[in-house]
PDB file of C-alpha atoms in Angstrom:
ATOM      1  CA  UNK M   1     -90.408 144.896  39.030  1.00 94.00           C
ATOM      2  CA  UNK M   2     -91.820 147.014  36.248  1.00 98.00           C
ATOM      3  CA  UNK M   3     -91.538 150.761  36.673  1.00 98.00           C
ATOM      4  CA  UNK M   4     -93.998 153.254  35.243  1.00 98.00           C
ATOM      5  CA  UNK M   5     -92.489 156.686  34.616  1.00 98.00           C
ATOM      6  CA  UNK M   6     -94.732 159.686  33.994  1.00 98.00           C
ATOM      7  CA  UNK M   7     -94.489 163.433  33.503  1.00 94.00           C
ATOM      8  CA  UNK M   8     -97.220 165.889  32.563  1.00 88.00           C
ATOM      9  CA  UNK M   9     -95.411 167.433  29.620  1.00 87.00           C
ATOM     10  CA  UNK M  10     -93.452 165.893  26.772  1.00 86.00           C
ATOM     11  CA  UNK M  11     -90.742 168.498  27.369  1.00 82.00           C
ATOM     12  CA  UNK M  12     -90.285 167.186  30.914  1.00 83.00           C
ATOM     13  CA  UNK M  13     -89.654 163.606  29.858  1.00 87.00           C
ATOM     14  CA  UNK M  14     -88.320 163.528  26.271  1.00 87.00           C
ATOM     15  CA  UNK M  15     -84.753 162.859  27.400  1.00 87.00           C
ATOM     16  CA  UNK M  16     -85.973 160.101  29.721  1.00 92.00           C
ATOM     17  CA  UNK M  17     -87.670 158.424  26.766  1.00 93.00           C
ATOM     18  CA  UNK M  18     -84.350 158.494  24.898  1.00 92.00           C
ATOM     19  CA  UNK M  19     -82.811 156.398  27.702  1.00 94.00           C
ATOM     20  CA  UNK M  20     -85.194 153.456  27.182  1.00 96.00           C
ATOM     21  CA  UNK M  21     -83.257 150.542  25.695  1.00 96.00           C
ATOM     22  CA  UNK M  22     -84.794 148.830  22.629  1.00 95.00           C
ATOM     23  CA  UNK M  23     -88.119 150.601  23.143  1.00 97.00           C
ATOM     24  CA  UNK M  24     -91.409 149.250  21.881  1.00 98.00           C
ATOM     25  CA  UNK M  25     -93.780 152.067  21.003  1.00 97.00           C
ATOM     26  CA  UNK M  26     -97.458 151.752  21.896  1.00 98.00           C
ATOM     27  CA  UNK M  27    -100.243 154.181  20.983  1.00 98.00           C
ATOM     28  CA  UNK M  28    -103.289 153.856  23.238  1.00 98.00           C
ATOM     29  CA  UNK M  29    -106.090 156.365  23.854  1.00 97.00           C
ATOM     30  CA  UNK M  30    -104.241 159.183  22.067  1.00 97.00           C
ATOM     31  CA  UNK M  31    -101.163 158.568  24.198  1.00 97.00           C
ATOM     32  CA  UNK M  32     -97.719 157.230  23.332  1.00 96.00           C
ATOM     33  CA  UNK M  33     -95.938 154.777  25.628  1.00 97.00           C
ATOM     34  CA  UNK M  34     -92.365 153.488  25.309  1.00 97.00           C
ATOM     35  CA  UNK M  35     -91.770 150.076  26.863  1.00 98.00           C
ATOM     36  CA  UNK M  36     -88.318 148.627  27.373  1.00 98.00           C
ATOM     37  CA  UNK M  37     -85.507 148.610  29.920  1.00 98.00           C
ATOM     38  CA  UNK M  38     -83.465 151.276  31.663  1.00 97.00           C
ATOM     39  CA  UNK M  39     -80.348 150.199  33.513  1.00 96.00           C
ATOM     40  CA  UNK M  40     -81.754 146.672  33.356  1.00 96.00           C
ATOM     41  CA  UNK M  41     -85.080 147.657  34.955  1.00 98.00           C
ATOM     42  CA  UNK M  42     -88.260 146.917  33.016  1.00 98.00           C
ATOM     43  CA  UNK M  43     -90.056 150.195  32.453  1.00 98.00           C
ATOM     44  CA  UNK M  44     -92.721 152.041  30.506  1.00 98.00           C
ATOM     45  CA  UNK M  45     -92.500 155.797  29.940  1.00 98.00           C
ATOM     46  CA  UNK M  46     -95.113 158.304  28.860  1.00 97.00           C
ATOM     47  CA  UNK M  47     -96.203 161.881  29.332  1.00 95.00           C
ATOM     48  CA  UNK M  48     -99.547 162.029  31.028  1.00 96.00           C
ATOM     49  CA  UNK M  49    -100.827 165.286  29.507  1.00 95.00           C
ATOM     50  CA  UNK M  50    -101.850 168.221  31.666  1.00 95.00           C
ATOM     51  CA  UNK M  51    -104.384 168.094  34.460  1.00 97.00           C
ATOM     52  CA  UNK M  52    -105.895 165.605  36.855  1.00 98.00           C
ATOM     53  CA  UNK M  53    -108.223 163.776  34.454  1.00 98.00           C
ATOM     54  CA  UNK M  54    -105.586 163.312  31.756  1.00 98.00           C
ATOM     55  CA  UNK M  55    -103.000 162.122  34.280  1.00 98.00           C
ATOM     56  CA  UNK M  56    -105.453 159.695  35.883  1.00 98.00           C
ATOM     57  CA  UNK M  57    -106.245 158.175  32.481  1.00 98.00           C
ATOM     58  CA  UNK M  58    -102.564 157.673  31.680  1.00 98.00           C
ATOM     59  CA  UNK M  59    -101.789 156.181  35.095  1.00 98.00           C
ATOM     60  CA  UNK M  60    -104.755 153.816  34.747  1.00 98.00           C
ATOM     61  CA  UNK M  61    -103.529 152.660  31.332  1.00 98.00           C
ATOM     62  CA  UNK M  62    -100.106 151.965  32.817  1.00 98.00           C
ATOM     63  CA  UNK M  63    -101.681 149.881  35.559  1.00 98.00           C
ATOM     64  CA  UNK M  64    -104.161 148.008  33.370  1.00 97.00           C
ATOM     65  CA  UNK M  65    -102.351 147.583  30.069  1.00 98.00           C
ATOM     66  CA  UNK M  66     -98.705 147.424  31.132  1.00 98.00           C
ATOM     67  CA  UNK M  67     -99.150 145.876  34.594  1.00 98.00           C
ATOM     68  CA  UNK M  68     -96.571 148.102  36.238  1.00 98.00           C
ATOM     69  CA  UNK M  69     -95.533 147.321  39.811  1.00 98.00           C
ATOM     70  CA  UNK M  70     -94.333 150.826  40.783  1.00 98.00           C
ATOM     71  CA  UNK M  71     -94.881 154.342  39.468  1.00 98.00           C
ATOM     72  CA  UNK M  72     -92.772 157.508  39.557  1.00 98.00           C
ATOM     73  CA  UNK M  73     -94.158 160.875  38.510  1.00 98.00           C
ATOM     74  CA  UNK M  74     -91.559 163.555  37.823  1.00 96.00           C
ATOM     75  CA  UNK M  75     -92.060 167.128  36.712  1.00 92.00           C
ATOM     76  CA  UNK M  76     -92.294 170.759  37.698  1.00 92.00           C
ATOM     77  CA  UNK M  77     -94.269 172.658  40.343  1.00 92.00           C
ATOM     78  CA  UNK M  78     -94.804 176.136  41.709  1.00 91.00           C
ATOM     79  CA  UNK M  79     -93.503 176.879  45.188  1.00 93.00           C
ATOM     80  CA  UNK M  80     -95.888 177.717  48.004  1.00 94.00           C
ATOM     81  CA  UNK M  81     -93.308 177.539  50.760  1.00 92.00           C
ATOM     82  CA  UNK M  82     -91.226 180.709  50.996  1.00 90.00           C
ATOM     83  CA  UNK M  83     -88.223 178.513  51.743  1.00 90.00           C
ATOM     84  CA  UNK M  84     -88.209 177.095  48.209  1.00 92.00           C
ATOM     85  CA  UNK M  85     -86.404 178.598  45.218  1.00 86.00           C
ATOM     86  CA  UNK M  86     -86.306 177.821  41.516  1.00 83.00           C
ATOM     87  CA  UNK M  87     -84.308 174.639  41.048  1.00 84.00           C
ATOM     88  CA  UNK M  88     -85.142 173.109  44.432  1.00 90.00           C
ATOM     89  CA  UNK M  89     -86.704 169.636  44.504  1.00 94.00           C
ATOM     90  CA  UNK M  90     -89.707 168.417  46.487  1.00 97.00           C
ATOM     91  CA  UNK M  91     -90.338 164.703  47.003  1.00 98.00           C
ATOM     92  CA  UNK M  92     -93.926 164.249  48.095  1.00 98.00           C
ATOM     93  CA  UNK M  93     -94.882 162.688  51.413  1.00 98.00           C
ATOM     94  CA  UNK M  94     -98.601 163.177  50.829  1.00 98.00           C
ATOM     95  CA  UNK M  95    -100.802 164.620  48.093  1.00 98.00           C
ATOM     96  CA  UNK M  96    -104.050 166.561  48.280  1.00 98.00           C
ATOM     97  CA  UNK M  97    -106.462 167.940  45.667  1.00 98.00           C
ATOM     98  CA  UNK M  98    -106.689 171.636  46.497  1.00 98.00           C
ATOM     99  CA  UNK M  99    -109.666 172.210  44.168  1.00 97.00           C
ATOM    100  CA  UNK M 100    -111.801 169.352  45.569  1.00 97.00           C
ATOM    101  CA  UNK M 101    -114.793 170.780  47.411  1.00 96.00           C
ATOM    102  CA  UNK M 102    -118.000 168.775  47.942  1.00 96.00           C
ATOM    103  CA  UNK M 103    -119.247 170.775  50.942  1.00 96.00           C
ATOM    104  CA  UNK M 104    -121.622 170.555  52.716  1.00 96.00           C
ATOM    105  CA  UNK M 105    -121.893 166.846  51.906  1.00 95.00           C
ATOM    106  CA  UNK M 106    -118.320 166.079  52.981  1.00 96.00           C
ATOM    107  CA  UNK M 107    -115.471 168.243  54.318  1.00 96.00           C
ATOM    108  CA  UNK M 108    -113.428 170.339  51.935  1.00 97.00           C
ATOM    109  CA  UNK M 109    -110.571 168.475  50.173  1.00 97.00           C
ATOM    110  CA  UNK M 110    -111.911 165.045  51.221  1.00 98.00           C
ATOM    111  CA  UNK M 111    -112.014 162.444  48.440  1.00 97.00           C
ATOM    112  CA  UNK M 112    -115.647 161.317  47.956  1.00 96.00           C
ATOM    113  CA  UNK M 113    -116.542 157.875  49.311  1.00 94.00           C
ATOM    114  CA  UNK M 114    -113.435 157.854  51.494  1.00 94.00           C
ATOM    115  CA  UNK M 115    -112.470 159.555  54.723  1.00 93.00           C
ATOM    116  CA  UNK M 116    -109.171 160.689  53.194  1.00 97.00           C
ATOM    117  CA  UNK M 117    -107.905 164.157  52.414  1.00 97.00           C
ATOM    118  CA  UNK M 118    -104.226 163.276  51.925  1.00 98.00           C
ATOM    119  CA  UNK M 119    -102.848 160.245  50.086  1.00 98.00           C
ATOM    120  CA  UNK M 120     -99.360 159.136  51.197  1.00 98.00           C
ATOM    121  CA  UNK M 121     -96.615 158.099  48.824  1.00 98.00           C
ATOM    122  CA  UNK M 122     -94.884 154.739  49.226  1.00 98.00           C
ATOM    123  CA  UNK M 123     -92.296 155.025  51.984  1.00 98.00           C
ATOM    124  CA  UNK M 124     -89.686 152.729  50.439  1.00 98.00           C
ATOM    125  CA  UNK M 125     -89.869 154.226  46.950  1.00 98.00           C
ATOM    126  CA  UNK M 126     -89.913 157.768  48.316  1.00 98.00           C
ATOM    127  CA  UNK M 127     -86.881 157.101  50.525  1.00 98.00           C
ATOM    128  CA  UNK M 128     -85.047 155.664  47.507  1.00 97.00           C
ATOM    129  CA  UNK M 129     -85.912 158.776  45.503  1.00 97.00           C
ATOM    130  CA  UNK M 130     -84.631 160.978  48.332  1.00 97.00           C
ATOM    131  CA  UNK M 131     -81.317 159.098  48.508  1.00 96.00           C
ATOM    132  CA  UNK M 132     -80.958 159.263  44.727  1.00 95.00           C
ATOM    133  CA  UNK M 133     -81.507 163.007  44.573  1.00 94.00           C
ATOM    134  CA  UNK M 134     -79.266 163.648  47.585  1.00 93.00           C
ATOM    135  CA  UNK M 135     -76.487 161.917  45.677  1.00 91.00           C
ATOM    136  CA  UNK M 136     -77.118 163.972  42.548  1.00 87.00           C
ATOM    137  CA  UNK M 137     -77.095 167.251  44.441  1.00 85.00           C
ATOM    138  CA  UNK M 138     -73.655 166.517  45.832  1.00 81.00           C
ATOM    139  CA  UNK M 139     -72.324 167.005  42.311  1.00 72.00           C
ATOM    140  CA  UNK M 140     -71.483 170.397  40.854  1.00 61.00           C
ATOM    141  CA  UNK M 141     -74.902 171.689  39.844  1.00 63.00           C
ATOM    142  CA  UNK M 142     -73.604 173.339  36.690  1.00 66.00           C
ATOM    143  CA  UNK M 143     -72.624 169.880  35.430  1.00 68.00           C
ATOM    144  CA  UNK M 144     -76.238 168.715  35.643  1.00 68.00           C
ATOM    145  CA  UNK M 145     -78.117 171.605  34.015  1.00 66.00           C
ATOM    146  CA  UNK M 146     -75.404 173.115  31.829  1.00 70.00           C
ATOM    147  CA  UNK M 147     -73.746 176.520  31.677  1.00 68.00           C
ATOM    148  CA  UNK M 148     -76.607 178.277  29.839  1.00 69.00           C
ATOM    149  CA  UNK M 149     -79.293 177.285  32.350  1.00 67.00           C
ATOM    150  CA  UNK M 150     -76.985 178.019  35.258  1.00 66.00           C
ATOM    151  CA  UNK M 151     -76.501 181.593  34.044  1.00 66.00           C
ATOM    152  CA  UNK M 152     -80.151 182.088  33.008  1.00 67.00           C
ATOM    153  CA  UNK M 153     -81.569 181.311  36.446  1.00 65.00           C
ATOM    154  CA  UNK M 154     -78.671 182.444  38.653  1.00 61.00           C
ATOM    155  CA  UNK M 155     -78.915 179.112  40.444  1.00 63.00           C
ATOM    156  CA  UNK M 156     -77.727 178.732  43.978  1.00 66.00           C
ATOM    157  CA  UNK M 157     -77.088 175.202  45.168  1.00 76.00           C
ATOM    158  CA  UNK M 158     -80.491 173.475  45.037  1.00 84.00           C
ATOM    159  CA  UNK M 159     -82.039 172.001  48.148  1.00 90.00           C
ATOM    160  CA  UNK M 160     -84.099 168.861  48.572  1.00 95.00           C
ATOM    161  CA  UNK M 161     -87.169 168.732  50.802  1.00 97.00           C
ATOM    162  CA  UNK M 162     -89.834 166.174  51.560  1.00 97.00           C
ATOM    163  CA  UNK M 163     -93.369 167.359  52.221  1.00 97.00           C
ATOM    164  CA  UNK M 164     -96.962 167.702  51.103  1.00 98.00           C
ATOM    165  CA  UNK M 165     -97.866 168.531  47.509  1.00 98.00           C
ATOM    166  CA  UNK M 166    -101.188 169.961  46.290  1.00 98.00           C
ATOM    167  CA  UNK M 167    -102.766 169.333  42.889  1.00 98.00           C
ATOM    168  CA  UNK M 168    -105.579 171.049  41.047  1.00 97.00           C
ATOM    169  CA  UNK M 169    -106.782 171.915  37.575  1.00 96.00           C
ATOM    170  CA  UNK M 170    -105.397 175.438  37.809  1.00 93.00           C
ATOM    171  CA  UNK M 171    -102.064 176.992  36.909  1.00 88.00           C
ATOM    172  CA  UNK M 172    -101.370 179.143  39.952  1.00 86.00           C
ATOM    173  CA  UNK M 173     -99.978 182.469  38.763  1.00 85.00           C
ATOM    174  CA  UNK M 174    -101.225 185.223  41.085  1.00 87.00           C
ATOM    175  CA  UNK M 175    -100.083 186.297  44.506  1.00 87.00           C
ATOM    176  CA  UNK M 176    -103.707 186.292  45.689  1.00 91.00           C
ATOM    177  CA  UNK M 177    -104.320 182.653  44.777  1.00 92.00           C
ATOM    178  CA  UNK M 178    -100.962 181.607  46.177  1.00 92.00           C
ATOM    179  CA  UNK M 179    -101.716 183.219  49.527  1.00 93.00           C
ATOM    180  CA  UNK M 180    -105.191 181.648  49.571  1.00 95.00           C
ATOM    181  CA  UNK M 181    -103.693 178.170  49.161  1.00 96.00           C
ATOM    182  CA  UNK M 182    -101.082 178.834  51.833  1.00 95.00           C
ATOM    183  CA  UNK M 183    -103.833 179.852  54.259  1.00 96.00           C
ATOM    184  CA  UNK M 184    -105.950 176.789  53.462  1.00 96.00           C
ATOM    185  CA  UNK M 185    -103.124 174.231  53.312  1.00 96.00           C
ATOM    186  CA  UNK M 186    -100.203 175.649  55.303  1.00 95.00           C
ATOM    187  CA  UNK M 187     -98.203 172.408  55.296  1.00 96.00           C
ATOM    188  CA  UNK M 188     -98.116 172.144  51.497  1.00 97.00           C
ATOM    189  CA  UNK M 189     -94.722 172.840  49.920  1.00 97.00           C
ATOM    190  CA  UNK M 190     -95.687 173.227  46.270  1.00 97.00           C
ATOM    191  CA  UNK M 191     -98.571 173.120  43.815  1.00 97.00           C
ATOM    192  CA  UNK M 192     -99.029 171.342  40.481  1.00 96.00           C
ATOM    193  CA  UNK M 193    -101.782 169.822  38.318  1.00 97.00           C
ATOM    194  CA  UNK M 194    -101.508 166.014  38.336  1.00 98.00           C
ATOM    195  CA  UNK M 195     -99.882 164.302  41.320  1.00 98.00           C
ATOM    196  CA  UNK M 196    -102.880 163.841  43.601  1.00 98.00           C
ATOM    197  CA  UNK M 197    -104.947 162.328  40.784  1.00 98.00           C
ATOM    198  CA  UNK M 198    -102.168 159.852  40.014  1.00 98.00           C
ATOM    199  CA  UNK M 199    -101.951 159.139  43.743  1.00 98.00           C
ATOM    200  CA  UNK M 200    -105.649 158.241  43.825  1.00 98.00           C
ATOM    201  CA  UNK M 201    -105.234 155.852  40.893  1.00 98.00           C
ATOM    202  CA  UNK M 202    -102.237 154.213  42.562  1.00 98.00           C
ATOM    203  CA  UNK M 203    -104.086 153.907  45.868  1.00 98.00           C
ATOM    204  CA  UNK M 204    -107.007 152.132  44.213  1.00 97.00           C
ATOM    205  CA  UNK M 205    -104.710 149.810  42.243  1.00 98.00           C
ATOM    206  CA  UNK M 206    -102.505 149.268  45.324  1.00 98.00           C
ATOM    207  CA  UNK M 207     -99.458 150.509  43.402  1.00 98.00           C
ATOM    208  CA  UNK M 208     -96.429 151.890  45.263  1.00 98.00           C
ATOM    209  CA  UNK M 209     -95.709 155.353  43.894  1.00 98.00           C
ATOM    210  CA  UNK M 210     -93.785 158.537  44.475  1.00 98.00           C
ATOM    211  CA  UNK M 211     -93.979 162.074  43.088  1.00 98.00           C
ATOM    212  CA  UNK M 212     -90.903 164.228  42.453  1.00 97.00           C
ATOM    213  CA  UNK M 213     -91.400 167.912  41.702  1.00 95.00           C
ATOM    214  CA  UNK M 214     -88.794 170.440  40.579  1.00 91.00           C
ATOM    215  CA  UNK M 215     -89.572 174.043  41.496  1.00 89.00           C
ATOM    216  CA  UNK M 216     -89.945 176.053  38.296  1.00 84.00           C
ATOM    217  CA  UNK M 217     -91.517 179.237  39.691  1.00 78.00           C
ATOM    218  CA  UNK M 218     -92.960 180.844  42.804  1.00 78.00           C
ATOM    219  CA  UNK M 219     -96.621 180.373  41.746  1.00 64.00           C
ATOM    220  CA  UNK M 220     -97.058 184.147  41.575  1.00 68.00           C
ATOM    221  CA  UNK M 221     -97.484 186.803  38.871  1.00 61.00           C
ATOM    222  CA  UNK M 222     -94.120 185.887  37.296  1.00 65.00           C
ATOM    223  CA  UNK M 223     -94.988 182.195  37.030  1.00 56.00           C
ATOM    224  CA  UNK M 224     -95.879 182.174  33.336  1.00 58.00           C
ATOM    225  CA  UNK M 225     -92.569 183.690  32.282  1.00 54.00           C
ATOM    226  CA  UNK M 226     -90.462 181.634  34.681  1.00 62.00           C
ATOM    227  CA  UNK M 227     -92.250 178.397  33.801  1.00 65.00           C
ATOM    228  CA  UNK M 228     -91.707 178.697  30.066  1.00 68.00           C
ATOM    229  CA  UNK M 229     -88.008 179.369  30.482  1.00 69.00           C
ATOM    230  CA  UNK M 230     -87.559 176.635  33.043  1.00 73.00           C
ATOM    231  CA  UNK M 231     -89.186 173.939  30.896  1.00 74.00           C
ATOM    232  CA  UNK M 232     -86.960 174.891  27.983  1.00 68.00           C
ATOM    233  CA  UNK M 233     -83.674 175.080  29.869  1.00 70.00           C
ATOM    234  CA  UNK M 234     -83.892 172.733  32.848  1.00 77.00           C
ATOM    235  CA  UNK M 235     -86.824 170.331  33.366  1.00 78.00           C
ATOM    236  CA  UNK M 236     -85.804 167.772  30.756  1.00 80.00           C
ATOM    237  CA  UNK M 237     -82.236 167.465  32.066  1.00 82.00           C
ATOM    238  CA  UNK M 238     -83.394 167.242  35.675  1.00 84.00           C
ATOM    239  CA  UNK M 239     -85.878 164.488  34.903  1.00 89.00           C
ATOM    240  CA  UNK M 240     -83.329 162.462  32.970  1.00 89.00           C
ATOM    241  CA  UNK M 241     -80.690 162.749  35.695  1.00 89.00           C
ATOM    242  CA  UNK M 242     -83.104 161.721  38.434  1.00 93.00           C
ATOM    243  CA  UNK M 243     -84.704 158.800  36.589  1.00 96.00           C
ATOM    244  CA  UNK M 244     -81.448 157.359  35.233  1.00 94.00           C
ATOM    245  CA  UNK M 245     -79.912 157.398  38.723  1.00 93.00           C
ATOM    246  CA  UNK M 246     -83.089 156.013  40.297  1.00 96.00           C
ATOM    247  CA  UNK M 247     -83.292 153.024  37.931  1.00 97.00           C
ATOM    248  CA  UNK M 248     -79.607 152.362  38.426  1.00 94.00           C
ATOM    249  CA  UNK M 249     -80.193 152.128  42.189  1.00 94.00           C
ATOM    250  CA  UNK M 250     -83.244 149.908  41.654  1.00 95.00           C
ATOM    251  CA  UNK M 251     -81.145 147.513  39.597  1.00 92.00           C
ATOM    252  CA  UNK M 252     -78.472 147.143  42.307  1.00 84.00           C
TER     253      UNK M 252
END
C-alpha cells in the first residue's frame, strides 16, 4: 500500500507533513510533495492548491509519478445541511460537481462522456475513515483542538455524518447561493472546491479514495470571516489527528 494524502491548502496539511518520517522532498509542476512513511505506511503528502483544476493536476501527479494505491483528501467545507455546525465532520459517500452544466447536450451535473453525475468513494477506505473519526470524537474535544480554539468557536461536541459532497470553482458565501444549491442538490451535506475533481481522477485511474471534510462555516454571508478563523485555529490540528489515526489503523 502507498497512501496519497491531499488537502487544498497548506494550512490544512502542514502538521500532517511534519508527521512524515524521513521525508524525501520532491518539487514537480510547481508543487511540493513529501514522500516517506507514517506509522509504517508508505505515503506521499502534498497540498493540491485551490480549485478543481489544481486539485486534479496534483492527484494525477500522485497517481502517475508516485504510483499511489489509495488516496485520502482532507480539508474544510461549508455546510449546506442545516443539521451541520462548525466543527462537524462529513465523510463523503458520493461527489458531484455543482458547477458542471453542459445542457442541452447532456443533463446538468453529468460528467461529459459518461452517464455519471455522482462518483462514489471507496467503501472500504470510507468505512475505515468513519471508524477512525468515530474513535477520535469519543475523546474530549478540547484535547484535540486546544483551549483557544474551543473558546473561539464555542464548540459543542462535534458530530460525524456520511453523505454527498458537492464541489465547484466557487467559494459559497451568500445565503442566496447556498439556498440555490440546496434546491438543486438537496441530498448534499456540504460544499467545497476540489473533491469531485479528485474523485474523477481516481475513478479514471481506478484508485480507491475517500474525502473527509471538516465544517468551517455555514456557506453564508459570514463564511469569509468564519473560514479564516477556522483555518488558523482548527483545520491543521483536525487533519493531523485524523490522518495519524487513519495510518495507524492501516498499519494494524
